[in-house]
Amino acid sequence: MSDPIETRLYEYFGRLRPNPGFAADARLVAALDLASARPTRLHVMDGSVASALPGGARRLALLAAAAVAIVAFVGTFGVWTLHSGPVGVSPSPSGNGSASPFGTPSASPTPTPTPTPTPTPTQPPGPISVAPSPGWMTQARDNAATALLLDGRVLIIGGSGGDPGMNEDLASAELFDPKTKRFTATGPMYQTQGRYATATTLLDGRVLVVGGTDMSGMTPSTDAELYDPSTGRFSETGRTLVSPWYHTATRLKDGRVLVISGDGLNLGAGSATQIYDPATGKFTRSPDMTTVVYPDVALLLTDGRVLVVGNRGEPGGGGGPAAAELYGPASNAFSPTGALVSPPESVAGTVLADGRVCIAGGGLIQMYDPGTGRFTRAGTLSFATTPQAVIALKNGRVLVTFLNDNNRTHSAQVFNPATGKSVVTGQMVVKGLLMYTTTLLLDGRVLIAGSGYYDEPNVGALFDPSTNTFVGTDK
């Protein structure tokens, strides 16, 4: 590569290390040297693209890419000077660097450019420390995860966000305080967990965050980390032994966490099960399930066993009717249990105060009795859409929420296990919710959080069991 301009552009934007170039282009070389104090990697300059062009077009493409990433400033008497972007401001697609047009070539030694004053940094995009108004989340996020902390606050982590397509994997986190109805930023996370991660509160109050995928949903992560509410910081812990894909995480009575998922992307190959021990910070493999391939729910029963209900194929249904199994921590093994009534492809569920399990899906509500190992029909769902969450309320009733309809609205129903009857609640007031989270608060209310549409107000909703109504967190 003999062209000095092309050489420098490859050096600073392709991260190659060619020869330094010639003195004829010393002014541009010096400018690029200064700009490299904060280089920006341009993926279009990966060699495979640039090298495929003929010499003139290649050089033109390189210069065009550099112009996008660099901003030129004009000095006095026609001398061009450069400076790096504002300190503390993250690079954006349009570039925050700087560039120089070509000056008059000179064979004299390379002069030292005089930096211009650095402008005052502007607010970087992304999460902010405090929401702009009470009840607004600090970051629009979809497919996030939540955990109820011991002090009553709610930790909300990861997901996808960004304008306008919600197509950015997030490493941000925030806290919701039910007393003030305010969201505040915390963290950031140790790794970008993205979508479908789980957050599980440990016995000591820390939160275990496991897995997640990128925007495609097809690249599961082996990352795991711990959040400490006393410091507001995330730290690394042991990696999972199998990439958890659309997994569940259930805290056992002894404090360990059971993680169950499909076996990576190997559809139909069976589940992958592993256990996290907070005492050692490590995951160990445990026996896999025999029937369920992708779990929808893994619920801790009052006797310490775990009821797992899921389908036999792809996550979220599509692989056949749901099946159920039991995990026994004492035996570290799975065993079969009764069959579901009219097994749906996807379910949601919760454990009631009397020890029974309420399962919703396929238009039905059914009950599982751990004593007999049988499912029985208990009621019907009021809406044809898929249940998003099933929450056991403190008044003994059950809240069932659903995915949004084509009008971007949400409805819910409250089921009474004692009578088998349901009432339809008011709408969730926030139209923008898509793959939202549901968290039962210590005071009995339910927090609905998350945003699936960037053009809707980024607020949550609170369900009040005493009135069966939702109110926005901004009210």
Coordinates of C-alpha atoms in Angstrom, one line a residue, residues 3 6 14 29 115 190 199 204 226 233 285 314 323 345 379 428 469:
D3 CA -0.4 5.8 -1.0
E6 CA -4.6 5.6 2.3
G14 CA -8.7 -0.1 10.1
V29 CA -0.5 12.6 8.6
P115 CA -5.6 22.2 19.6
Y190 CA -20.8 -5.6 34.0
A199 CA -32.7 -11.6 37.5
D204 CA -28.3 -12.3 51.0
L226 CA -24.2 -10.1 40.6
R233 CA -22.7 -2.0 41.4
R285 CA -24.3 -29.2 35.7
E314 CA -39.3 -24.2 20.3
A323 CA -45.7 -31.0 29.5
E345 CA -48.3 -24.6 23.6
G379 CA -61.7 -21.4 34.7
M428 CA -53.1 -0.9 31.6
T469 CA -57.5 -0.8 38.1

